[in-house]
Amino acid sequence: MEKTHRQIMSERARRLRKEMTRQERKLWYQFLLPYEFPFVTQKVMGNYILDFYCKRLHLSIELDGSQHYEPRSLEYDRIRTIYLETQGIKELRFTNREVEQEFEGVCEVI
């Protein structure tokens, strides 16, 4: 039996939760998990998986590694951001480097 798109996306999100990057773990455990508004990790939203999502705030937080700066990825991210905006979701993007070197500043922006 062939898996549905939703099943495939859910499995991918589950795998990403288990394989968080060092920067994702830092932001999650040191800031978002105890944050006053509840966030979830690797939320499936349409055809996309959001790194961190807060339903109450309609807020997505994305951490970008170097692969996000290749032309194809830049276009993909642009289209993704437009989709999220049509869903009423604000997206904040930070680089992994920002999380590593400017953690307090990232937290202040959020």
mmCIF file of N, CA, C and O in Angstrom:
data_model
loop_
_atom_site.group_PDB
_atom_site.id
_atom_site.type_symbol
_atom_site.label_atom_id
_atom_site.label_comp_id
_atom_site.label_asym_id
_atom_site.label_seq_id
_atom_site.Cartn_x
_atom_site.Cartn_y
_atom_site.Cartn_z
ATOM 1 N N MET A 1 0.844 -1.187 0.000
ATOM 2 C CA MET A 1 0.000 0.000 0.000
ATOM 3 C C MET A 1 0.887 1.248 0.000
ATOM 4 O O MET A 1 1.794 1.373 0.804
ATOM 5 N N GLU A 2 0.607 2.161 -0.900
ATOM 6 C CA GLU A 2 1.406 3.373 -1.037
ATOM 7 C C GLU A 2 1.039 4.383 0.045
ATOM 8 O O GLU A 2 -0.129 4.553 0.385
ATOM 9 N N LYS A 3 2.068 5.060 0.561
ATOM 10 C CA LYS A 3 1.850 6.060 1.607
ATOM 11 C C LYS A 3 1.304 7.343 0.999
ATOM 12 O O LYS A 3 1.642 7.710 -0.116
ATOM 13 N N THR A 4 0.486 8.037 1.791
ATOM 14 C CA THR A 4 -0.037 9.327 1.359
ATOM 15 C C THR A 4 1.034 10.398 1.561
ATOM 16 O O THR A 4 2.012 10.195 2.304
ATOM 17 N N HIS A 5 0.831 11.521 0.918
ATOM 18 C CA HIS A 5 1.756 12.653 1.086
ATOM 19 C C HIS A 5 1.845 13.046 2.557
ATOM 20 O O HIS A 5 2.928 13.304 3.073
ATOM 21 N N ARG A 6 0.711 13.078 3.220
ATOM 22 C CA ARG A 6 0.672 13.463 4.647
ATOM 23 C C ARG A 6 1.492 12.479 5.492
ATOM 24 O O ARG A 6 2.225 12.892 6.394
ATOM 25 N N GLN A 7 1.385 11.192 5.217
ATOM 26 C CA GLN A 7 2.155 10.186 5.956
ATOM 27 C C GLN A 7 3.651 10.369 5.723
ATOM 28 O O GLN A 7 4.441 10.276 6.663
ATOM 29 N N ILE A 8 4.019 10.625 4.481
ATOM 30 C CA ILE A 8 5.434 10.834 4.161
ATOM 31 C C ILE A 8 5.971 12.064 4.887
ATOM 32 O O ILE A 8 7.049 12.025 5.483
ATOM 33 N N MET A 9 5.212 13.149 4.866
ATOM 34 C CA MET A 9 5.636 14.382 5.551
ATOM 35 C C MET A 9 5.724 14.165 7.063
ATOM 36 O O MET A 9 6.656 14.635 7.707
ATOM 37 N N SER A 10 4.773 13.448 7.635
ATOM 38 C CA SER A 10 4.786 13.177 9.079
ATOM 39 C C SER A 10 6.000 12.343 9.466
ATOM 40 O O SER A 10 6.637 12.601 10.500
ATOM 41 N N GLU A 11 6.331 11.350 8.666
ATOM 42 C CA GLU A 11 7.510 10.529 8.942
ATOM 43 C C GLU A 11 8.785 11.360 8.846
ATOM 44 O O GLU A 11 9.688 11.225 9.669
ATOM 45 N N ARG A 12 8.855 12.220 7.844
ATOM 46 C CA ARG A 12 10.025 13.086 7.685
ATOM 47 C C ARG A 12 10.155 14.029 8.884
ATOM 48 O O ARG A 12 11.245 14.223 9.420
ATOM 49 N N ALA A 13 9.052 14.599 9.336
ATOM 50 C CA ALA A 13 9.068 15.498 10.492
ATOM 51 C C ALA A 13 9.520 14.753 11.748
ATOM 52 O O ALA A 13 10.315 15.266 12.534
ATOM 53 N N ARG A 14 9.034 13.546 11.932
ATOM 54 C CA ARG A 14 9.426 12.730 13.085
ATOM 55 C C ARG A 14 10.934 12.469 13.063
ATOM 56 O O ARG A 14 11.619 12.584 14.080
ATOM 57 N N ARG A 15 11.464 12.137 11.885
ATOM 58 C CA ARG A 15 12.903 11.893 11.751
ATOM 59 C C ARG A 15 13.708 13.164 12.056
ATOM 60 O O ARG A 15 14.713 13.124 12.762
ATOM 61 N N LEU A 16 13.225 14.312 11.558
ATOM 62 C CA LEU A 16 13.920 15.577 11.809
ATOM 63 C C LEU A 16 13.909 15.933 13.291
ATOM 64 O O LEU A 16 14.876 16.512 13.802
ATOM 65 N N ARG A 17 12.836 15.585 14.006
ATOM 66 C CA ARG A 17 12.792 15.826 15.455
ATOM 67 C C ARG A 17 13.898 15.049 16.164
ATOM 68 O O ARG A 17 14.504 15.528 17.106
ATOM 69 N N LYS A 18 14.114 13.831 15.712
ATOM 70 C CA LYS A 18 15.142 12.980 16.329
ATOM 71 C C LYS A 18 16.553 13.408 15.950
ATOM 72 O O LYS A 18 17.500 13.113 16.678
ATOM 73 N N GLU A 19 16.692 14.085 14.822
ATOM 74 C CA GLU A 19 18.008 14.443 14.291
ATOM 75 C C GLU A 19 18.229 15.951 14.279
ATOM 76 O O GLU A 19 18.803 16.496 13.342
ATOM 77 N N MET A 20 17.792 16.637 15.322
ATOM 78 C CA MET A 20 17.969 18.092 15.387
ATOM 79 C C MET A 20 19.444 18.459 15.268
ATOM 80 O O MET A 20 20.301 17.757 15.788
ATOM 81 N N THR A 21 19.698 19.591 14.617
ATOM 82 C CA THR A 21 21.065 20.103 14.559
ATOM 83 C C THR A 21 21.447 20.628 15.947
ATOM 84 O O THR A 21 20.579 20.859 16.808
ATOM 85 N N ARG A 22 22.716 20.856 16.140
ATOM 86 C CA ARG A 22 23.210 21.405 17.412
ATOM 87 C C ARG A 22 22.525 22.745 17.706
ATOM 88 O O ARG A 22 22.120 23.026 18.832
ATOM 89 N N GLN A 23 22.373 23.576 16.673
ATOM 90 C CA GLN A 23 21.760 24.893 16.855
ATOM 91 C C GLN A 23 20.263 24.776 17.169
ATOM 92 O O GLN A 23 19.743 25.528 17.996
ATOM 93 N N GLU A 24 19.585 23.843 16.527
ATOM 94 C CA GLU A 24 18.169 23.621 16.833
ATOM 95 C C GLU A 24 18.000 23.155 18.276
ATOM 96 O O GLU A 24 17.106 23.633 18.987
ATOM 97 N N ARG A 25 18.861 22.233 18.711
ATOM 98 C CA ARG A 25 18.775 21.763 20.102
ATOM 99 C C ARG A 25 19.017 22.905 21.082
ATOM 100 O O ARG A 25 18.317 23.025 22.091
ATOM 101 N N LYS A 26 19.997 23.746 20.787
ATOM 102 C CA LYS A 26 20.299 24.866 21.676
ATOM 103 C C LYS A 26 19.093 25.794 21.798
ATOM 104 O O LYS A 26 18.675 26.135 22.913
ATOM 105 N N LEU A 27 18.531 26.209 20.658
ATOM 106 C CA LEU A 27 17.390 27.121 20.697
ATOM 107 C C LEU A 27 16.195 26.459 21.378
ATOM 108 O O LEU A 27 15.494 27.082 22.185
ATOM 109 N N TRP A 28 15.967 25.190 21.101
ATOM 110 C CA TRP A 28 14.829 24.478 21.674
ATOM 111 C C TRP A 28 14.954 24.351 23.181
ATOM 112 O O TRP A 28 14.067 24.761 23.927
ATOM 113 N N TYR A 29 16.047 23.770 23.649
ATOM 114 C CA TYR A 29 16.164 23.468 25.079
ATOM 115 C C TYR A 29 16.467 24.689 25.940
ATOM 116 O O TYR A 29 16.026 24.763 27.084
ATOM 117 N N GLN A 30 17.198 25.650 25.399
ATOM 118 C CA GLN A 30 17.586 26.795 26.217
ATOM 119 C C GLN A 30 16.610 27.963 26.137
ATOM 120 O O GLN A 30 16.667 28.864 26.969
ATOM 121 N N PHE A 31 15.722 27.953 25.133
ATOM 122 C CA PHE A 31 14.827 29.106 25.012
ATOM 123 C C PHE A 31 13.373 28.739 24.702
ATOM 124 O O PHE A 31 12.468 29.166 25.410
ATOM 125 N N LEU A 32 13.136 27.983 23.641
ATOM 126 C CA LEU A 32 11.744 27.776 23.209
ATOM 127 C C LEU A 32 10.948 26.819 24.081
ATOM 128 O O LEU A 32 9.757 27.037 24.315
ATOM 129 N N LEU A 33 11.562 25.762 24.559
ATOM 130 C CA LEU A 33 10.831 24.793 25.386
ATOM 131 C C LEU A 33 10.274 25.444 26.653
ATOM 132 O O LEU A 33 9.104 25.261 26.973
ATOM 133 N N PRO A 34 11.070 26.260 27.356
ATOM 134 C CA PRO A 34 10.511 26.917 28.547
ATOM 135 C C PRO A 34 9.804 28.247 28.253
ATOM 136 O O PRO A 34 9.339 28.911 29.173
ATOM 137 N N TYR A 35 9.700 28.631 26.993
ATOM 138 C CA TYR A 35 9.099 29.915 26.619
ATOM 139 C C TYR A 35 7.645 29.974 27.091
ATOM 140 O O TYR A 35 6.961 28.957 27.178
ATOM 141 N N GLU A 36 7.156 31.177 27.361
ATOM 142 C CA GLU A 36 5.808 31.333 27.908
ATOM 143 C C GLU A 36 4.702 30.895 26.955
ATOM 144 O O GLU A 36 3.610 30.535 27.383
ATOM 145 N N PHE A 37 4.952 30.918 25.660
ATOM 146 C CA PHE A 37 3.993 30.430 24.676
ATOM 147 C C PHE A 37 4.521 29.120 24.113
ATOM 148 O O PHE A 37 5.698 29.019 23.771
ATOM 149 N N PRO A 38 3.671 28.103 24.001
ATOM 150 C CA PRO A 38 4.154 26.777 23.594
ATOM 151 C C PRO A 38 4.532 26.690 22.110
ATOM 152 O O PRO A 38 3.767 27.107 21.248
ATOM 153 N N PHE A 39 5.711 26.159 21.872
ATOM 154 C CA PHE A 39 6.193 25.866 20.529
ATOM 155 C C PHE A 39 6.239 24.362 20.339
ATOM 156 O O PHE A 39 6.354 23.610 21.315
ATOM 157 N N VAL A 40 6.159 23.936 19.088
ATOM 158 C CA VAL A 40 6.390 22.542 18.724
ATOM 159 C C VAL A 40 7.532 22.527 17.719
ATOM 160 O O VAL A 40 7.818 23.529 17.065
ATOM 161 N N THR A 41 8.165 21.370 17.598
ATOM 162 C CA THR A 41 9.248 21.226 16.631
ATOM 163 C C THR A 41 8.769 20.464 15.412
ATOM 164 O O THR A 41 7.911 19.587 15.509
ATOM 165 N N GLN A 42 9.321 20.820 14.271
ATOM 166 C CA GLN A 42 9.089 20.112 13.006
ATOM 167 C C GLN A 42 7.595 19.919 12.722
ATOM 168 O O GLN A 42 7.106 18.814 12.599
ATOM 169 N N LYS A 43 6.903 21.027 12.622
ATOM 170 C CA LYS A 43 5.456 21.034 12.361
ATOM 171 C C LYS A 43 5.189 20.968 10.863
ATOM 172 O O LYS A 43 5.700 21.789 10.098
ATOM 173 N N VAL A 44 4.398 19.993 10.445
ATOM 174 C CA VAL A 44 3.996 19.904 9.038
ATOM 175 C C VAL A 44 2.934 20.963 8.777
ATOM 176 O O VAL A 44 1.929 21.050 9.489
ATOM 177 N N MET A 45 3.188 21.772 7.748
ATOM 178 C CA MET A 45 2.262 22.836 7.359
ATOM 179 C C MET A 45 2.184 22.818 5.832
ATOM 180 O O MET A 45 3.126 23.246 5.162
ATOM 181 N N GLY A 46 1.112 22.249 5.310
ATOM 182 C CA GLY A 46 1.011 22.111 3.860
ATOM 183 C C GLY A 46 2.103 21.190 3.341
ATOM 184 O O GLY A 46 2.271 20.078 3.828
ATOM 185 N N ASN A 47 2.880 21.684 2.386
ATOM 186 C CA ASN A 47 3.987 20.905 1.824
ATOM 187 C C ASN A 47 5.314 21.179 2.508
ATOM 188 O O ASN A 47 6.366 20.807 1.984
ATOM 189 N N TYR A 48 5.275 21.835 3.661
ATOM 190 C CA TYR A 48 6.501 22.259 4.328
ATOM 191 C C TYR A 48 6.571 21.724 5.750
ATOM 192 O O TYR A 48 5.558 21.403 6.354
ATOM 193 N N ILE A 49 7.789 21.678 6.258
ATOM 194 C CA ILE A 49 8.014 21.317 7.657
ATOM 195 C C ILE A 49 8.700 22.503 8.314
ATOM 196 O O ILE A 49 9.780 22.916 7.902
ATOM 197 N N LEU A 50 8.049 23.065 9.323
ATOM 198 C CA LEU A 50 8.569 24.233 10.031
ATOM 199 C C LEU A 50 9.467 23.770 11.165
ATOM 200 O O LEU A 50 9.093 22.881 11.927
ATOM 201 N N ASP A 51 10.643 24.385 11.303
ATOM 202 C CA ASP A 51 11.555 23.994 12.381
ATOM 203 C C ASP A 51 10.871 24.131 13.742
ATOM 204 O O ASP A 51 10.858 23.199 14.543
ATOM 205 N N PHE A 52 10.315 25.302 14.001
ATOM 206 C CA PHE A 52 9.616 25.572 15.265
ATOM 207 C C PHE A 52 8.354 26.356 14.944
ATOM 208 O O PHE A 52 8.363 27.267 14.119
ATOM 209 N N TYR A 53 7.262 26.019 15.629
ATOM 210 C CA TYR A 53 5.996 26.690 15.350
ATOM 211 C C TYR A 53 5.214 26.905 16.636
ATOM 212 O O TYR A 53 5.094 26.006 17.466
ATOM 213 N N CYS A 54 4.678 28.116 16.771
ATOM 214 C CA CYS A 54 3.798 28.453 17.882
ATOM 215 C C CYS A 54 2.439 28.822 17.298
ATOM 216 O O CYS A 54 2.303 29.852 16.627
ATOM 217 N N LYS A 55 1.453 27.961 17.524
ATOM 218 C CA LYS A 55 0.106 28.184 16.993
ATOM 219 C C LYS A 55 -0.508 29.451 17.575
ATOM 220 O O LYS A 55 -1.125 30.241 16.860
ATOM 221 N N ARG A 56 -0.333 29.655 18.863
ATOM 222 C CA ARG A 56 -0.938 30.810 19.527
ATOM 223 C C ARG A 56 -0.433 32.137 18.949
ATOM 224 O O ARG A 56 -1.185 33.089 18.795
ATOM 225 N N LEU A 57 0.861 32.176 18.599
ATOM 226 C CA LEU A 57 1.449 33.403 18.059
ATOM 227 C C LEU A 57 1.439 33.450 16.535
ATOM 228 O O LEU A 57 1.841 34.455 15.951
ATOM 229 N N HIS A 58 1.039 32.349 15.897
ATOM 230 C CA HIS A 58 1.099 32.242 14.426
ATOM 231 C C HIS A 58 2.515 32.575 13.960
ATOM 232 O O HIS A 58 2.720 33.389 13.057
ATOM 233 N N LEU A 59 3.493 31.907 14.585
ATOM 234 C CA LEU A 59 4.903 32.229 14.366
ATOM 235 C C LEU A 59 5.706 30.979 14.035
ATOM 236 O O LEU A 59 5.638 29.975 14.747
ATOM 237 N N SER A 60 6.458 31.074 12.954
ATOM 238 C CA SER A 60 7.390 30.024 12.557
ATOM 239 C C SER A 60 8.809 30.558 12.732
ATOM 240 O O SER A 60 9.095 31.702 12.360
ATOM 241 N N ILE A 61 9.672 29.725 13.280
ATOM 242 C CA ILE A 61 11.080 30.090 13.423
ATOM 243 C C ILE A 61 11.899 29.069 12.657
ATOM 244 O O ILE A 61 11.756 27.861 12.873
ATOM 245 N N GLU A 62 12.729 29.566 11.752
ATOM 246 C CA GLU A 62 13.556 28.710 10.917
ATOM 247 C C GLU A 62 15.022 28.992 11.169
ATOM 248 O O GLU A 62 15.432 30.151 11.267
ATOM 249 N N LEU A 63 15.793 27.931 11.270
ATOM 250 C CA LEU A 63 17.245 28.050 11.379
ATOM 251 C C LEU A 63 17.848 27.560 10.075
ATOM 252 O O LEU A 63 17.574 26.439 9.643
ATOM 253 N N ASP A 64 18.643 28.400 9.466
ATOM 254 C CA ASP A 64 19.184 28.111 8.146
ATOM 255 C C ASP A 64 20.670 27.784 8.191
ATOM 256 O O ASP A 64 21.469 28.563 8.700
ATOM 257 N N GLY A 65 21.004 26.641 7.611
ATOM 258 C CA GLY A 65 22.396 26.280 7.387
ATOM 259 C C GLY A 65 22.842 26.831 6.046
ATOM 260 O O GLY A 65 22.078 27.478 5.327
ATOM 261 N N SER A 66 24.064 26.561 5.687
ATOM 262 C CA SER A 66 24.647 27.128 4.466
ATOM 263 C C SER A 66 23.898 26.719 3.200
ATOM 264 O O SER A 66 23.870 27.475 2.228
ATOM 265 N N GLN A 67 23.255 25.560 3.195
ATOM 266 C CA GLN A 67 22.534 25.105 1.999
ATOM 267 C C GLN A 67 21.386 26.039 1.632
ATOM 268 O O GLN A 67 20.949 26.063 0.496
ATOM 269 N N HIS A 68 20.921 26.850 2.566
ATOM 270 C CA HIS A 68 19.808 27.753 2.292
ATOM 271 C C HIS A 68 20.210 28.948 1.444
ATOM 272 O O HIS A 68 19.368 29.735 1.035
ATOM 273 N N TYR A 69 21.498 29.102 1.162
ATOM 274 C CA TYR A 69 21.963 30.260 0.407
ATOM 275 C C TYR A 69 22.327 29.919 -1.027
ATOM 276 O O TYR A 69 22.849 30.755 -1.750
ATOM 277 N N GLU A 70 22.018 28.712 -1.445
ATOM 278 C CA GLU A 70 22.173 28.332 -2.846
ATOM 279 C C GLU A 70 20.949 28.851 -3.596
ATOM 280 O O GLU A 70 19.852 28.929 -3.030
ATOM 281 N N PRO A 71 21.114 29.222 -4.884
ATOM 282 C CA PRO A 71 19.994 29.835 -5.630
ATOM 283 C C PRO A 71 18.687 29.041 -5.561
ATOM 284 O O PRO A 71 17.622 29.618 -5.344
ATOM 285 N N ARG A 72 18.740 27.739 -5.729
ATOM 286 C CA ARG A 72 17.518 26.924 -5.701
ATOM 287 C C ARG A 72 16.850 26.999 -4.321
ATOM 288 O O ARG A 72 15.636 27.103 -4.213
ATOM 289 N N SER A 73 17.656 26.952 -3.279
ATOM 290 C CA SER A 73 17.111 27.015 -1.917
ATOM 291 C C SER A 73 16.534 28.386 -1.601
ATOM 292 O O SER A 73 15.512 28.491 -0.916
ATOM 293 N N LEU A 74 17.175 29.429 -2.084
ATOM 294 C CA LEU A 74 16.659 30.782 -1.857
ATOM 295 C C LEU A 74 15.265 30.931 -2.462
ATOM 296 O O LEU A 74 14.363 31.500 -1.842
ATOM 297 N N GLU A 75 15.078 30.404 -3.665
ATOM 298 C CA GLU A 75 13.769 30.482 -4.326
ATOM 299 C C GLU A 75 12.734 29.632 -3.576
ATOM 300 O O GLU A 75 11.597 30.056 -3.364
ATOM 301 N N TYR A 76 13.127 28.434 -3.164
ATOM 302 C CA TYR A 76 12.242 27.555 -2.398
ATOM 303 C C TYR A 76 11.796 28.256 -1.110
ATOM 304 O O TYR A 76 10.605 28.268 -0.771
ATOM 305 N N ASP A 77 12.748 28.857 -0.400
ATOM 306 C CA ASP A 77 12.430 29.546 0.853
ATOM 307 C C ASP A 77 11.529 30.758 0.613
ATOM 308 O O ASP A 77 10.634 31.042 1.417
ATOM 309 N N ARG A 78 11.737 31.458 -0.488
ATOM 310 C CA ARG A 78 10.905 32.620 -0.813
ATOM 311 C C ARG A 78 9.452 32.181 -1.032
ATOM 312 O O ARG A 78 8.515 32.779 -0.487
ATOM 313 N N ILE A 79 9.269 31.114 -1.798
ATOM 314 C CA ILE A 79 7.922 30.599 -2.067
ATOM 315 C C ILE A 79 7.283 30.086 -0.777
ATOM 316 O O ILE A 79 6.098 30.314 -0.508
ATOM 317 N N ARG A 80 8.074 29.435 0.038
ATOM 318 C CA ARG A 80 7.595 28.916 1.320
ATOM 319 C C ARG A 80 7.115 30.054 2.221
ATOM 320 O O ARG A 80 6.062 29.969 2.856
ATOM 321 N N THR A 81 7.892 31.127 2.287
ATOM 322 C CA THR A 81 7.533 32.280 3.107
ATOM 323 C C THR A 81 6.217 32.880 2.631
ATOM 324 O O THR A 81 5.345 33.219 3.443
ATOM 325 N N ILE A 82 6.050 32.994 1.325
ATOM 326 C CA ILE A 82 4.790 33.517 0.774
ATOM 327 C C ILE A 82 3.627 32.619 1.179
ATOM 328 O O ILE A 82 2.569 33.100 1.589
ATOM 329 N N TYR A 83 3.820 31.304 1.073
ATOM 330 C CA TYR A 83 2.758 30.368 1.477
ATOM 331 C C TYR A 83 2.396 30.583 2.941
ATOM 332 O O TYR A 83 1.209 30.667 3.295
ATOM 333 N N LEU A 84 3.395 30.654 3.808
ATOM 334 C CA LEU A 84 3.127 30.834 5.237
ATOM 335 C C LEU A 84 2.386 32.144 5.493
ATOM 336 O O LEU A 84 1.452 32.190 6.302
ATOM 337 N N GLU A 85 2.784 33.198 4.788
ATOM 338 C CA GLU A 85 2.093 34.483 4.946
ATOM 339 C C GLU A 85 0.621 34.363 4.554
ATOM 340 O O GLU A 85 -0.240 34.960 5.208
ATOM 341 N N THR A 86 0.312 33.582 3.509
ATOM 342 C CA THR A 86 -1.094 33.409 3.113
ATOM 343 C C THR A 86 -1.878 32.644 4.175
ATOM 344 O O THR A 86 -3.105 32.723 4.207
ATOM 345 N N GLN A 87 -1.156 31.905 5.024
ATOM 346 C CA GLN A 87 -1.797 31.173 6.119
ATOM 347 C C GLN A 87 -1.846 31.999 7.409
ATOM 348 O O GLN A 87 -2.257 31.509 8.463
ATOM 349 N N GLY A 88 -1.381 33.236 7.328
ATOM 350 C CA GLY A 88 -1.375 34.118 8.495
ATOM 351 C C GLY A 88 -0.240 33.840 9.458
ATOM 352 O O GLY A 88 -0.322 34.204 10.634
ATOM 353 N N ILE A 89 0.831 33.226 8.966
ATOM 354 C CA ILE A 89 1.962 32.857 9.818
ATOM 355 C C ILE A 89 3.145 33.772 9.531
ATOM 356 O O ILE A 89 3.551 33.940 8.386
ATOM 357 N N LYS A 90 3.684 34.375 10.567
ATOM 358 C CA LYS A 90 4.900 35.193 10.472
ATOM 359 C C LYS A 90 6.083 34.249 10.581
ATOM 360 O O LYS A 90 6.096 33.346 11.413
ATOM 361 N N GLU A 91 7.077 34.482 9.747
ATOM 362 C CA GLU A 91 8.268 33.631 9.766
ATOM 363 C C GLU A 91 9.482 34.448 10.174
ATOM 364 O O GLU A 91 9.738 35.514 9.617
ATOM 365 N N LEU A 92 10.208 33.939 11.154
ATOM 366 C CA LEU A 92 11.495 34.518 11.532
ATOM 367 C C LEU A 92 12.582 33.547 11.104
ATOM 368 O O LEU A 92 12.478 32.346 11.370
ATOM 369 N N ARG A 93 13.615 34.065 10.443
ATOM 370 C CA ARG A 93 14.719 33.222 9.987
ATOM 371 C C ARG A 93 16.016 33.686 10.630
ATOM 372 O O ARG A 93 16.297 34.878 10.683
ATOM 373 N N PHE A 94 16.771 32.712 11.093
ATOM 374 C CA PHE A 94 18.084 32.973 11.662
ATOM 375 C C PHE A 94 19.067 31.977 11.066
ATOM 376 O O PHE A 94 18.683 30.858 10.727
ATOM 377 N N THR A 95 20.304 32.377 10.971
ATOM 378 C CA THR A 95 21.326 31.439 10.520
ATOM 379 C C THR A 95 21.810 30.615 11.709
ATOM 380 O O THR A 95 21.704 31.050 12.868
ATOM 381 N N ASN A 96 22.352 29.457 11.417
ATOM 382 C CA ASN A 96 22.960 28.650 12.479
ATOM 383 C C ASN A 96 24.061 29.445 13.170
ATOM 384 O O ASN A 96 24.230 29.354 14.388
ATOM 385 N N ARG A 97 24.779 30.219 12.393
ATOM 386 C CA ARG A 97 25.868 31.035 12.958
ATOM 387 C C ARG A 97 25.322 32.050 13.971
ATOM 388 O O ARG A 97 25.928 32.273 15.016
ATOM 389 N N GLU A 98 24.182 32.665 13.651
ATOM 390 C CA GLU A 98 23.577 33.617 14.593
ATOM 391 C C GLU A 98 23.230 32.924 15.910
ATOM 392 O O GLU A 98 23.443 33.491 16.988
ATOM 393 N N VAL A 99 22.683 31.723 15.832
ATOM 394 C CA VAL A 99 22.333 30.993 17.051
ATOM 395 C C VAL A 99 23.590 30.684 17.853
ATOM 396 O O VAL A 99 23.595 30.792 19.080
ATOM 397 N N GLU A 100 24.662 30.335 17.176
ATOM 398 C CA GLU A 100 25.923 30.010 17.853
ATOM 399 C C GLU A 100 26.580 31.246 18.461
ATOM 400 O O GLU A 100 27.051 31.204 19.595
ATOM 401 N N GLN A 101 26.632 32.332 17.705
ATOM 402 C CA GLN A 101 27.443 33.482 18.112
ATOM 403 C C GLN A 101 26.659 34.640 18.711
ATOM 404 O O GLN A 101 27.232 35.479 19.392
ATOM 405 N N GLU A 102 25.362 34.701 18.450
ATOM 406 C CA GLU A 102 24.551 35.826 18.934
ATOM 407 C C GLU A 102 23.259 35.321 19.565
ATOM 408 O O GLU A 102 22.171 35.850 19.309
ATOM 409 N N PHE A 103 23.366 34.302 20.390
ATOM 410 C CA PHE A 103 22.201 33.609 20.934
ATOM 411 C C PHE A 103 21.242 34.560 21.664
ATOM 412 O O PHE A 103 20.033 34.518 21.455
ATOM 413 N N GLU A 104 21.785 35.425 22.515
ATOM 414 C CA GLU A 104 20.926 36.343 23.271
ATOM 415 C C GLU A 104 20.159 37.267 22.340
ATOM 416 O O GLU A 104 18.994 37.557 22.561
ATOM 417 N N GLY A 105 20.820 37.728 21.264
ATOM 418 C CA GLY A 105 20.160 38.589 20.295
ATOM 419 C C GLY A 105 19.028 37.884 19.565
ATOM 420 O O GLY A 105 17.973 38.459 19.334
ATOM 421 N N VAL A 106 19.259 36.616 19.205
ATOM 422 C CA VAL A 106 18.213 35.805 18.558
ATOM 423 C C VAL A 106 17.019 35.695 19.493
ATOM 424 O O VAL A 106 15.868 35.886 19.085
ATOM 425 N N CYS A 107 17.275 35.401 20.746
ATOM 426 C CA CYS A 107 16.189 35.267 21.729
ATOM 427 C C CYS A 107 15.425 36.579 21.909
ATOM 428 O O CYS A 107 14.200 36.569 22.020
ATOM 429 N N GLU A 108 16.133 37.695 21.891
ATOM 430 C CA GLU A 108 15.468 38.994 22.023
ATOM 431 C C GLU A 108 14.541 39.254 20.847
ATOM 432 O O GLU A 108 13.438 39.784 21.037
ATOM 433 N N VAL A 109 14.960 38.918 19.641
ATOM 434 C CA VAL A 109 14.124 39.118 18.452
ATOM 435 C C VAL A 109 12.851 38.296 18.566
ATOM 436 O O VAL A 109 11.754 38.772 18.259
ATOM 437 N N ILE A 110 12.994 37.046 19.008
ATOM 438 C CA ILE A 110 11.816 36.165 19.149
ATOM 439 C C ILE A 110 10.887 36.742 20.211
ATOM 440 O O ILE A 110 9.683 36.808 20.043
#
